[in-house]
Tab-separated table of C-alpha atoms and ligand atoms in Angstrom:
chain	number	residue	atom	x	y	z
R	1	MET	CA	156.386	131.599	160.136
R	2	GLU	CA	155.146	135.112	159.908
R	3	SER	CA	153.484	134.711	156.523
R	4	SER	CA	151.181	131.948	157.747
R	5	LEU	CA	149.759	134.100	160.522
R	6	PRO	CA	146.843	135.631	158.600
R	7	ILE	CA	145.809	132.163	157.440
R	8	THR	CA	145.787	130.883	161.001
R	9	VAL	CA	143.729	133.842	162.147
R	10	ALA	CA	141.295	133.255	159.267
R	11	ALA	CA	141.042	129.582	160.206
R	12	ILE	CA	140.289	130.378	163.838
R	13	ASN	CA	137.764	132.928	162.758
R	14	ARG	CA	136.160	130.371	160.452
R	15	SER	CA	135.984	127.655	163.065
R	16	THR	CA	134.452	130.109	165.559
R	17	GLN	CA	131.874	131.102	162.976
R	18	LEU	CA	131.059	127.482	162.134
R	19	LYS	CA	130.569	126.687	165.803
R	20	ALA	CA	128.386	129.742	166.371
R	21	PHE	CA	126.273	128.858	163.326
R	22	ASP	CA	125.899	125.238	164.466
R	23	GLU	CA	124.892	126.327	167.958
R	24	THR	CA	121.958	128.355	166.666
R	25	LYS	CA	120.400	124.950	165.747
R	26	THR	CA	118.209	126.769	163.255
R	27	GLY	CA	120.328	126.203	160.163
R	28	VAL	CA	120.342	128.324	157.032
R	29	LYS	CA	116.616	128.921	157.461
R	30	GLY	CA	117.467	130.740	160.710
R	31	LEU	CA	119.810	133.119	158.854
R	32	VAL	CA	117.176	133.892	156.254
R	33	ASP	CA	114.538	134.444	158.954
R	34	ALA	CA	116.928	136.906	160.621
R	35	GLY	CA	116.854	138.911	157.391
R	36	ILE	CA	120.518	138.769	156.400
R	37	ALA	CA	121.289	140.470	153.074
R	38	GLU	CA	124.735	138.943	152.587
R	39	ILE	CA	125.823	135.359	153.080
R	40	PRO	CA	128.286	134.773	155.953
R	41	SER	CA	131.820	134.019	154.747
R	42	ILE	CA	131.615	130.345	155.832
R	43	PHE	CA	129.221	129.829	152.898
R	44	ARG	CA	131.459	131.373	150.244
R	45	ALA	CA	132.331	128.583	147.808
R	46	PRO	CA	135.741	128.377	146.115
R	47	PRO	CA	135.130	130.226	142.794
R	48	ALA	CA	136.319	127.220	140.756
R	49	THR	CA	133.320	125.218	142.045
R	50	LEU	CA	130.862	127.856	140.854
R	51	THR	CA	131.673	127.811	137.145
R	52	SER	CA	128.976	126.581	134.788
R	53	PRO	CA	130.079	125.478	131.351
R	54	LYS	CA	126.678	125.164	129.663
R	55	PRO	CA	126.069	122.367	127.198
R	56	PRO	CA	125.236	123.090	123.569
R	57	SER	CA	121.457	122.852	123.755
R	58	SER	CA	120.500	119.660	121.995
R	59	SER	CA	118.743	116.454	122.880
R	60	GLU	CA	122.142	114.855	123.329
R	61	PHE	CA	122.343	116.872	126.511
R	62	THR	CA	119.013	115.971	128.059
R	63	ILE	CA	118.802	113.236	130.621
R	64	PRO	CA	116.381	110.517	129.470
R	65	THR	CA	112.812	110.298	130.739
R	66	ILE	CA	111.487	106.750	130.899
R	67	ASP	CA	107.811	105.806	131.045
R	68	LEU	CA	107.585	102.706	133.249
R	69	LYS	CA	104.126	101.890	131.888
R	70	GLY	CA	104.847	102.956	128.326
R	71	GLY	CA	103.052	100.009	126.812
R	72	GLY	CA	106.157	98.507	125.175
R	73	THR	CA	107.612	95.110	125.979
R	74	ARG	CA	109.549	94.365	129.162
R	75	ARG	CA	112.578	93.895	126.949
R	76	SER	CA	112.357	97.397	125.481
R	77	LEU	CA	111.957	98.873	128.962
R	78	VAL	CA	114.998	96.937	130.200
R	79	GLU	CA	116.972	98.254	127.242
R	80	LYS	CA	115.998	101.858	127.910
R	81	ILE	CA	116.885	101.621	131.595
R	82	GLY	CA	120.182	99.866	130.882
R	83	ASP	CA	121.068	102.421	128.246
R	84	ALA	CA	120.331	105.343	130.582
R	85	ALA	CA	122.309	103.776	133.443
R	86	GLU	CA	125.268	103.219	131.106
R	87	LYS	CA	125.365	106.550	129.280
R	88	TRP	CA	124.070	108.927	131.937
R	89	GLY	CA	123.750	107.186	135.265
R	90	PHE	CA	120.808	109.591	135.632
R	91	PHE	CA	117.239	109.422	134.331
R	92	GLN	CA	113.717	110.493	135.221
R	93	VAL	CA	110.855	108.012	135.541
R	94	ILE	CA	107.165	108.705	134.971
R	95	ASN	CA	104.212	106.377	135.568
R	96	HIS	CA	106.298	104.906	138.396
R	97	GLY	CA	103.328	103.869	140.494
R	98	ILE	CA	103.712	106.315	143.391
R	99	PRO	CA	100.484	108.328	143.551
R	100	MET	CA	100.775	112.061	142.900
R	101	ASP	CA	99.144	112.948	146.222
R	102	VAL	CA	101.767	110.918	148.103
R	103	LEU	CA	104.505	112.899	146.331
R	104	GLU	CA	102.818	116.208	147.113
R	105	LYS	CA	102.187	115.329	150.759
R	106	LYS	CA	105.747	114.158	151.181
R	107	LYS	CA	107.170	117.454	149.900
R	108	GLU	CA	104.705	119.465	151.990
R	109	GLY	CA	105.586	117.401	155.101
R	110	ILE	CA	109.291	118.179	154.675
R	111	ARG	CA	108.493	121.861	154.104
R	112	GLU	CA	106.306	121.911	157.233
R	113	PHE	CA	109.059	120.337	159.299
R	114	HIS	CA	111.555	123.016	158.294
R	115	GLU	CA	109.063	125.874	158.607
R	116	GLN	CA	107.551	124.871	161.956
R	117	ASP	CA	108.107	126.418	165.375
R	118	THR	CA	111.853	126.761	165.941
R	119	GLN	CA	111.774	125.290	169.451
R	120	VAL	CA	110.293	121.992	168.249
R	121	LYS	CA	112.738	121.786	165.362
R	122	LYS	CA	115.748	122.431	167.602
R	123	GLY	CA	114.878	119.287	169.555
R	124	PHE	CA	115.840	117.227	166.499
R	125	TYR	CA	119.105	119.079	165.775
R	126	SER	CA	121.992	116.647	166.130
R	127	ARG	CA	125.220	115.385	164.606
R	128	ASP	CA	125.108	112.078	166.441
R	129	PRO	CA	125.243	109.291	163.837
R	130	ALA	CA	123.511	107.004	166.314
R	131	SER	CA	120.357	109.174	166.353
R	132	LYS	CA	117.549	107.636	164.353
R	133	VAL	CA	116.256	110.982	163.185
R	134	VAL	CA	118.654	113.818	162.566
R	135	TYR	CA	118.016	117.423	161.582
R	136	SER	CA	121.104	119.477	160.840
R	137	SER	CA	122.585	121.967	158.447
R	138	ASN	CA	125.474	120.556	156.388
R	139	PHE	CA	126.428	117.096	157.669
R	140	ASP	CA	130.013	117.957	156.707
R	141	LEU	CA	129.959	121.494	158.171
R	142	PHE	CA	133.260	121.086	160.027
R	143	SER	CA	135.160	119.204	157.321
R	144	SER	CA	134.172	120.849	154.040
R	145	PRO	CA	135.870	123.956	152.579
R	146	ALA	CA	132.545	125.818	152.316
R	147	ALA	CA	129.114	125.333	153.811
R	148	ASN	CA	126.075	124.870	151.538
R	149	TRP	CA	122.858	126.886	151.537
R	150	ARG	CA	120.759	123.976	152.749
R	151	ASP	CA	119.257	122.281	155.829
R	152	THR	CA	118.394	118.582	156.020
R	153	LEU	CA	116.209	116.177	157.969
R	154	GLY	CA	117.474	112.591	157.715
R	155	CYS	CA	116.292	109.184	158.826
R	156	TYR	CA	116.948	105.497	158.061
R	157	THR	CA	113.524	104.060	157.262
R	158	ALA	CA	114.581	100.475	156.424
R	159	PRO	CA	115.315	97.815	157.498
R	160	ASP	CA	114.199	99.007	160.975
R	161	PRO	CA	111.771	101.876	160.591
R	162	PRO	CA	111.888	104.318	163.504
R	163	ARG	CA	109.062	104.269	166.022
R	164	PRO	CA	106.361	106.776	165.054
R	165	GLU	CA	106.824	108.558	168.399
R	166	ASP	CA	110.490	109.240	167.545
R	167	LEU	CA	109.567	110.991	164.310
R	168	PRO	CA	108.636	114.667	163.909
R	169	ALA	CA	104.875	115.223	163.996
R	170	ALA	CA	105.080	117.368	160.833
R	171	CYS	CA	106.161	114.585	158.496
R	172	GLY	CA	106.721	111.339	160.433
R	173	GLU	CA	103.777	109.382	159.093
R	174	MET	CA	104.600	110.424	155.549
R	175	MET	CA	108.215	109.322	155.983
R	176	ILE	CA	107.082	105.776	156.681
R	177	GLU	CA	104.432	105.744	153.960
R	178	TYR	CA	106.661	107.336	151.329
R	179	SER	CA	109.579	105.048	152.026
R	180	LYS	CA	107.332	101.994	151.560
R	181	GLU	CA	106.387	103.313	148.132
R	182	VAL	CA	110.016	104.070	147.259
R	183	MET	CA	111.018	100.589	148.367
R	184	LYS	CA	108.449	99.067	145.971
R	185	LEU	CA	109.684	101.205	143.087
R	186	GLY	CA	113.317	100.495	143.985
R	187	LYS	CA	112.704	96.751	143.868
R	188	LEU	CA	111.273	97.093	140.358
R	189	LEU	CA	114.216	99.228	139.216
R	190	PHE	CA	116.774	96.760	140.613
R	191	GLU	CA	114.965	93.967	138.735
R	192	LEU	CA	115.108	95.896	135.484
R	193	LEU	CA	118.757	96.823	136.068
R	194	SER	CA	119.622	93.175	136.840
R	195	GLU	CA	118.044	92.112	133.564
R	196	ALA	CA	119.838	94.913	131.722
R	197	LEU	CA	123.099	93.411	132.992
R	198	GLY	CA	122.078	90.019	131.616
R	199	LEU	CA	121.686	88.627	135.137
R	200	ASN	CA	118.798	86.925	136.933
R	201	THR	CA	115.944	89.282	137.738
R	202	SER	CA	116.636	89.001	141.461
R	203	HIS	CA	120.437	89.216	141.245
R	204	LEU	CA	120.849	92.744	142.683
R	205	LYS	CA	118.163	92.171	145.301
R	206	ASP	CA	119.929	88.953	146.334
R	207	MET	CA	123.067	91.041	146.821
R	208	ASP	CA	121.133	93.036	149.488
R	209	CYS	CA	120.927	96.177	147.353
R	210	THR	CA	117.394	96.822	148.582
R	211	ASN	CA	117.947	96.098	152.269
R	212	SER	CA	118.299	99.567	153.609
R	213	LEU	CA	116.947	102.998	152.843
R	214	LEU	CA	118.164	106.402	154.006
R	215	LEU	CA	115.753	109.259	153.485
R	216	LEU	CA	116.945	112.895	153.398
R	217	GLY	CA	114.451	115.760	153.325
R	218	HIS	CA	116.407	118.762	152.007
R	219	TYR	CA	115.310	122.367	152.397
R	220	TYR	CA	117.041	125.028	150.277
R	221	PRO	CA	116.017	128.505	151.522
R	222	PRO	CA	116.092	131.452	149.102
R	223	CYS	CA	119.647	132.765	148.932
R	224	PRO	CA	120.432	136.507	148.898
R	225	GLN	CA	123.711	135.961	146.948
R	226	PRO	CA	123.177	132.814	144.887
R	227	ASP	CA	126.257	133.393	142.739
R	228	LEU	CA	128.598	133.019	145.698
R	229	THR	CA	127.550	129.686	147.168
R	230	LEU	CA	125.910	126.357	146.321
R	231	GLY	CA	122.864	124.509	147.610
R	232	LEU	CA	124.804	121.251	147.497
R	233	THR	CA	128.452	120.849	146.493
R	234	LYS	CA	129.321	118.564	143.591
R	235	HIS	CA	129.335	114.992	144.878
R	236	PHE	CA	128.766	111.356	143.991
R	237	ASP	CA	126.144	109.348	145.866
R	238	ASN	CA	127.289	106.780	148.391
R	239	SER	CA	124.531	104.341	147.450
R	240	PHE	CA	123.593	101.618	144.998
R	241	LEU	CA	120.760	103.742	143.648
R	242	THR	CA	119.122	107.031	144.620
R	243	ILE	CA	115.507	108.030	143.986
R	244	LEU	CA	114.949	111.783	144.205
R	245	LEU	CA	111.758	113.774	144.409
R	246	GLN	CA	112.282	117.454	143.582
R	247	ASP	CA	109.814	120.320	143.503
R	248	HIS	CA	109.236	122.789	140.657
R	249	ILE	CA	112.088	125.194	141.457
R	250	GLY	CA	115.034	123.368	139.865
R	251	GLY	CA	118.775	123.850	140.361
R	252	LEU	CA	119.919	120.210	140.246
R	253	GLN	CA	122.675	119.674	137.654
R	254	VAL	CA	124.751	116.686	136.544
R	255	LEU	CA	128.279	116.854	135.177
R	256	HIS	CA	128.211	115.083	131.808
R	257	ASP	CA	131.074	115.374	129.294
R	258	GLN	CA	132.445	118.385	131.239
R	259	TYR	CA	129.138	120.248	130.980
R	260	TRP	CA	126.716	121.017	133.778
R	261	VAL	CA	123.401	119.720	132.494
R	262	ASP	CA	120.156	120.790	134.208
R	263	VAL	CA	117.837	118.121	135.543
R	264	PRO	CA	114.602	119.981	134.827
R	265	PRO	CA	111.659	119.522	137.193
R	266	VAL	CA	109.006	117.338	135.532
R	267	PRO	CA	105.686	117.293	137.434
R	268	GLY	CA	105.038	113.837	138.898
R	269	ALA	CA	108.425	112.446	137.799
R	270	LEU	CA	111.154	111.019	140.011
R	271	VAL	CA	114.863	111.339	139.314
R	272	VAL	CA	116.818	108.085	139.528
R	273	ASN	CA	120.583	107.912	139.665
R	274	VAL	CA	123.244	105.250	139.876
R	275	GLY	CA	125.392	105.537	143.021
R	276	ASP	CA	129.056	104.654	143.536
R	277	LEU	CA	128.286	101.178	144.883
R	278	LEU	CA	126.404	100.163	141.737
R	279	GLN	CA	129.244	101.488	139.575
R	280	LEU	CA	131.670	99.395	141.638
R	281	ILE	CA	129.740	96.109	141.443
R	282	THR	CA	128.983	96.554	137.723
R	283	ASN	CA	132.673	97.195	137.047
R	284	ASP	CA	131.924	100.627	135.495
R	285	LYS	CA	129.129	99.393	133.214
R	286	PHE	CA	126.717	101.699	135.048
R	287	ILE	CA	128.101	105.084	136.001
R	288	SER	CA	127.767	107.291	139.059
R	289	LEU	CA	127.898	110.909	137.868
R	290	GLY	CA	128.907	113.958	139.844
R	291	HIS	CA	126.012	116.290	140.534
R	292	ARG	CA	125.287	119.473	142.486
R	293	VAL	CA	122.476	121.873	143.364
R	294	LEU	CA	122.768	125.614	142.713
R	295	ALA	CA	121.851	128.012	145.487
R	296	ASN	CA	118.162	128.817	145.347
R	297	ARG	CA	117.370	132.005	143.382
R	298	ALA	CA	113.609	131.744	143.847
R	299	THR	CA	111.674	133.618	146.513
R	300	ARG	CA	110.335	130.386	148.004
R	301	ALA	CA	112.387	127.575	149.554
R	302	ARG	CA	113.145	124.540	147.363
R	303	VAL	CA	112.320	121.130	148.816
R	304	SER	CA	113.667	117.766	147.696
R	305	VAL	CA	113.535	114.258	149.135
R	306	ALA	CA	116.429	111.909	148.366
R	307	CYS	CA	116.147	108.184	149.154
R	308	PHE	CA	119.386	106.193	149.098
R	309	PHE	CA	119.528	102.412	148.736
R	310	THR	CA	122.577	101.598	150.820
R	311	THR	CA	123.329	99.623	153.955
R	312	HIS	CA	126.026	101.315	155.923
R	313	VAL	CA	124.260	102.253	159.143
R	314	LYS	CA	124.424	98.678	160.370
R	315	PRO	CA	127.794	97.014	159.973
R	316	ASN	CA	127.244	94.614	157.082
R	317	PRO	CA	129.968	91.964	156.857
R	318	ARG	CA	129.182	91.303	153.196
R	319	VAL	CA	132.029	92.050	150.839
R	320	TYR	CA	131.300	93.809	147.530
R	321	GLY	CA	133.408	93.766	144.404
R	322	PRO	CA	132.714	93.611	140.660
R	323	ILE	CA	130.059	90.915	139.992
R	324	LYS	CA	131.765	87.717	138.818
R	325	GLU	CA	129.424	87.285	135.849
R	326	LEU	CA	130.386	90.725	134.553
R	327	VAL	CA	134.149	90.290	134.531
R	328	SER	CA	136.318	88.274	132.173
R	329	GLU	CA	139.864	88.098	130.944
R	330	GLU	CA	139.160	90.992	128.562
R	331	ASN	CA	137.270	92.897	131.216
R	332	PRO	CA	139.125	92.260	134.474
R	333	PRO	CA	137.854	93.637	137.811
R	334	LYS	CA	138.552	97.353	138.086
R	335	TYR	CA	137.929	97.531	141.843
R	336	ARG	CA	139.102	95.869	145.022
R	337	GLU	CA	136.519	94.211	147.208
R	338	THR	CA	135.268	96.227	150.159
R	339	THR	CA	132.476	96.298	152.710
R	340	ILE	CA	129.939	99.081	152.600
R	341	THR	CA	130.968	100.163	156.081
R	342	ASN	CA	134.519	100.517	154.836
R	343	TYR	CA	133.391	102.406	151.747
R	344	ALA	CA	131.191	104.749	153.776
R	345	THR	CA	133.960	105.461	156.275
R	346	TYR	CA	136.291	106.480	153.467
R	347	PHE	CA	133.542	108.434	151.646
R	348	ASN	CA	132.505	110.406	154.743
R	349	GLY	CA	136.098	111.079	155.780
R	350	LYS	CA	136.863	112.459	152.336
R	351	GLY	CA	133.838	114.744	152.337
R	352	LEU	CA	131.927	116.097	149.355
R	353	GLY	CA	133.599	117.817	146.412
R	354	GLY	CA	136.648	116.913	144.388
R	355	THR	CA	137.193	113.489	142.898
R	356	SER	CA	135.138	110.318	143.278
R	357	ALA	CA	135.737	108.146	146.347
R	358	LEU	CA	135.683	105.210	143.923
R	359	LEU	CA	139.216	106.045	142.781
R	360	HIS	CA	140.495	104.928	146.174
R	361	PHE	CA	139.133	101.415	145.505
R	362	LYS	CA	140.561	101.009	141.983
R	363	VAL	CA	142.763	97.984	141.421
A	1	OGA	C1	121.619	114.225	147.370
A	1	OGA	C2	121.284	115.015	146.166
A	1	OGA	C3	119.796	116.571	145.071
A	1	OGA	C4	118.677	117.507	145.375
A	1	OGA	O1	120.932	114.382	148.395
A	1	OGA	O2	122.578	113.416	147.292
A	1	OGA	O3	121.981	114.929	145.198
A	1	OGA	O4	118.078	117.995	144.420
A	1	OGA	N1	120.200	115.821	146.200
A	1	OGA	O5	118.420	117.761	146.556
A	2	NI	NI1	123.347	113.256	145.403
């Protein structure tokens, strides 16, 4: 058909451009270093994904901040956490026990990795899911409608931490140390969340929610045309829970009641969010919200470190469905049972953007 010809040509052009970009092995940072003034067309986001209905500014549209050592009773803390997980699926925690200097060093380590000598960095560039440590730009480069203005270093740090010699010199030691701290905090949060569900303190841990940790060190270079692309497309997290460390630049937003609500940087705080798997096993009591990151308008790169409690790298035969204690005749299971491997395969195949992968598992 004649009319489809231009589309085909555009598609070929796009796939050639994607391949050429991937082969540079220097990511978005490489484009910025080369001094480009306009973003290449592969980064142009569909305009509908760039709209920003702003919330009426009121405390109703502020994600909660919870002090983990606030001096109240355990019960009041459990209530606050449960409330936040139910209404927002997103909250910030302060006094979480991870020392400030560990947070700072972690962010600096990720920055150093991305800003180091290009030749060393290229050695880690890979799209092989079997690699223990992977540096790449846009894990979904070849399947998403538009690339994001972001590069990422990723590594599974639990249950089998990588050997120190396999890790980048710039941030390897910190990856191990930081993930130990995140694991400790995660265990506490899963205890509090279990109690908030009216279950035994160890219920979520006993379901293997804390078995595995994936750490992603994101690097969002300054963008010359930040209104035309995104740092990270709207998505839902494929995890039970995510703990995010962001720097002072900002740009993270959550979609709440049809509004994009900013998650403002709070010095020393960590952002915690419910992932799809926790929404599934709690039968929608806790919610996994869509979120995105705007392209960086600052003159300095933005760094964030996301840690995902999930277990899909190793096939886990365990089957997950709504927790029996949480369902009843009046509140029947909303989801089919699935393995995490199965969920992850569907999630990754679908790619970021659009609707939640959870819909596919609805009864
Ligand atoms: C993620 C994520 C947010 C950020 O990695 O899933 O939502 O601020 N990151 O980098
Ligand atoms: Ni996310």
